[in-house]
Each structure stands twice: as C-alpha cells, then as structure tokens.
Amino acid sequence: MIHSTTKILPAWYACLEELKMAHRTMPRDVSTCWNSTFDMLEFALKYRKAIDSVSAERDLELWPFELSATEWKIAEQLCDVLKVSSRTGANFDQRTFSISSLF
C-alpha cells in the first residue's frame, strides 16, 4: 500500500490544493545519500497538515502510519539536530576538502 500511487498520489495532490500548498512529493530517506533524512524530516514538518490529513483518510488505509503529537515533537527535535549536521556537511562539500590535507 505504501508505494500505491494510484490511490494515494491523487489524494495527496487534492489535499495540497485544498490547503493551498505547493505540489511536491516527500523526499525519500536514502541511506547512501548525504542529508536525505534531514531533507525528508524538513519536508514532513513543513507539510505536516497535509500529511496528517491524508493519513487520517480511512479509505487510503494509512492510519497505522499516523504520527502522534509526541512523534511529531521527536521529528522536530531530530530535524534541529540534523540541521546542524547538514550545515557542517555543506561546508565540507563546498570546499573540496580532503582528509589527507590534515596530515
């Protein structure tokens, strides 16, 4: 069901229309992609109203994935921690930094 775009994607876009939010899909968390967890959490927090709305629609069967207020708070805290890491990583990326230059 998670990867079923036939039912979920149209409902997602309809929800975004109703909330007057930009049409975007959530970035995926990819273990081999630098910063993807931060990007995903940042998106989720920005689109929280839409995520809550779509996951509450029973016919989409996403209710098991609804986040509680506590889980949203943890997501905010994690995003804040990862934001610091993302800025540090961006600095390394911008400078063609090499570990060998340290020695």
mmCIF file of C-alpha atoms in Angstrom:
data_model
loop_
_atom_site.group_PDB
_atom_site.id
_atom_site.type_symbol
_atom_site.label_atom_id
_atom_site.label_comp_id
_atom_site.label_asym_id
_atom_site.label_seq_id
_atom_site.Cartn_x
_atom_site.Cartn_y
_atom_site.Cartn_z
ATOM 1 C CA MET A 1 0.000 0.000 0.000
ATOM 2 C CA ILE A 2 2.858 2.409 0.772
ATOM 3 C CA HIS A 3 4.010 2.531 -2.844
ATOM 4 C CA SER A 4 0.491 2.704 -4.303
ATOM 5 C CA THR A 5 0.475 5.988 -6.191
ATOM 6 C CA THR A 6 -2.817 5.119 -7.906
ATOM 7 C CA LYS A 7 -4.877 5.951 -4.808
ATOM 8 C CA ILE A 8 -2.570 7.983 -2.611
ATOM 9 C CA LEU A 9 -0.947 10.443 -5.001
ATOM 10 C CA PRO A 10 -4.230 11.900 -6.319
ATOM 11 C CA ALA A 11 -5.468 12.238 -2.732
ATOM 12 C CA TRP A 12 -2.175 13.895 -1.756
ATOM 13 C CA TYR A 13 -2.395 16.453 -4.562
ATOM 14 C CA ALA A 14 -6.083 17.135 -3.795
ATOM 15 C CA CYS A 15 -5.164 17.759 -0.174
ATOM 16 C CA LEU A 16 -2.360 20.128 -1.190
ATOM 17 C CA GLU A 17 -4.822 22.013 -3.415
ATOM 18 C CA GLU A 18 -7.290 22.321 -0.548
ATOM 19 C CA LEU A 19 -4.564 23.587 1.811
ATOM 20 C CA LYS A 20 -3.138 25.874 -0.899
ATOM 21 C CA MET A 21 0.299 24.282 -0.622
ATOM 22 C CA ALA A 22 2.844 23.762 -3.394
ATOM 23 C CA HIS A 23 2.610 20.422 -5.194
ATOM 24 C CA ARG A 24 5.568 18.376 -4.029
ATOM 25 C CA THR A 25 6.231 14.813 -3.048
ATOM 26 C CA MET A 26 8.193 13.829 0.021
ATOM 27 C CA PRO A 27 11.913 13.260 -0.490
ATOM 28 C CA ARG A 28 12.937 9.701 0.264
ATOM 29 C CA ASP A 29 15.295 8.790 3.062
ATOM 30 C CA VAL A 30 18.205 7.087 1.283
ATOM 31 C CA SER A 31 20.973 5.658 3.453
ATOM 32 C CA THR A 32 23.647 6.344 0.829
ATOM 33 C CA CYS A 33 22.550 9.925 0.155
ATOM 34 C CA TRP A 34 24.048 12.622 2.349
ATOM 35 C CA ASN A 35 21.407 14.601 4.241
ATOM 36 C CA SER A 36 18.364 12.735 2.927
ATOM 37 C CA THR A 37 16.974 12.139 6.436
ATOM 38 C CA PHE A 38 17.157 15.863 7.171
ATOM 39 C CA ASP A 39 15.534 16.721 3.825
ATOM 40 C CA MET A 40 12.714 14.247 4.474
ATOM 41 C CA LEU A 41 12.074 15.488 8.026
ATOM 42 C CA GLU A 42 12.220 19.139 6.993
ATOM 43 C CA PHE A 43 9.636 18.432 4.279
ATOM 44 C CA ALA A 44 7.416 16.437 6.661
ATOM 45 C CA LEU A 45 7.383 19.231 9.220
ATOM 46 C CA LYS A 46 6.579 21.837 6.573
ATOM 47 C CA TYR A 47 3.785 19.651 5.127
ATOM 48 C CA ARG A 48 2.531 18.320 8.462
ATOM 49 C CA LYS A 49 -1.080 19.474 7.924
ATOM 50 C CA ALA A 50 -1.256 17.653 4.595
ATOM 51 C CA ILE A 51 0.427 14.526 5.972
ATOM 52 C CA ASP A 52 -1.953 14.431 8.942
ATOM 53 C CA SER A 53 -4.945 14.985 6.675
ATOM 54 C CA VAL A 54 -4.062 12.298 4.140
ATOM 55 C CA SER A 55 -3.039 9.735 6.756
ATOM 56 C CA ALA A 56 -6.359 10.277 8.555
ATOM 57 C CA GLU A 57 -8.390 9.295 5.461
ATOM 58 C CA ARG A 58 -9.545 5.767 6.331
ATOM 59 C CA ASP A 59 -10.143 4.681 2.740
ATOM 60 C CA LEU A 60 -6.435 5.210 1.988
ATOM 61 C CA GLU A 61 -5.540 2.809 4.821
ATOM 62 C CA LEU A 62 -2.672 4.984 6.027
ATOM 63 C CA TRP A 63 -3.966 5.362 9.581
ATOM 64 C CA PRO A 64 -1.378 2.911 11.005
ATOM 65 C CA PHE A 65 1.287 5.422 9.929
ATOM 66 C CA GLU A 66 -0.252 8.496 11.583
ATOM 67 C CA LEU A 67 2.176 10.248 13.913
ATOM 68 C CA SER A 68 1.182 11.200 17.438
ATOM 69 C CA ALA A 69 1.920 14.646 18.872
ATOM 70 C CA THR A 70 4.884 13.115 20.705
ATOM 71 C CA GLU A 71 6.253 11.582 17.498
ATOM 72 C CA TRP A 72 5.930 14.929 15.687
ATOM 73 C CA LYS A 73 7.830 16.586 18.563
ATOM 74 C CA ILE A 74 10.609 13.984 18.236
ATOM 75 C CA ALA A 75 10.722 14.642 14.477
ATOM 76 C CA GLU A 76 11.142 18.378 15.183
ATOM 77 C CA GLN A 77 13.959 17.726 17.645
ATOM 78 C CA LEU A 78 15.718 15.332 15.292
ATOM 79 C CA CYS A 79 15.399 17.819 12.445
ATOM 80 C CA ASP A 80 17.022 20.502 14.632
ATOM 81 C CA VAL A 81 19.945 18.186 15.402
ATOM 82 C CA LEU A 82 20.356 17.163 11.780
ATOM 83 C CA LYS A 83 20.179 20.806 10.644
ATOM 84 C CA VAL A 84 23.451 21.481 12.484
ATOM 85 C CA SER A 85 24.989 18.411 10.862
ATOM 86 C CA SER A 86 23.694 19.450 7.449
ATOM 87 C CA ARG A 87 25.365 22.861 7.715
ATOM 88 C CA THR A 88 28.657 21.257 8.735
ATOM 89 C CA GLY A 89 28.460 18.780 5.869
ATOM 90 C CA ALA A 90 27.658 21.531 3.395
ATOM 91 C CA ASN A 91 30.813 23.359 4.443
ATOM 92 C CA PHE A 92 32.903 20.278 3.699
ATOM 93 C CA ASP A 93 31.180 19.766 0.355
ATOM 94 C CA GLN A 94 31.767 23.358 -0.713
ATOM 95 C CA ARG A 95 35.493 23.245 -0.123
ATOM 96 C CA THR A 96 36.804 20.193 -1.977
ATOM 97 C CA PHE A 97 38.063 19.091 1.424
ATOM 98 C CA SER A 98 40.379 16.133 1.654
ATOM 99 C CA ILE A 99 41.157 14.203 4.827
ATOM 100 C CA SER A 100 44.717 13.756 3.559
ATOM 101 C CA SER A 101 45.193 17.520 3.779
ATOM 102 C CA LEU A 102 45.039 17.196 7.562
ATOM 103 C CA PHE A 103 48.275 15.190 7.715
#
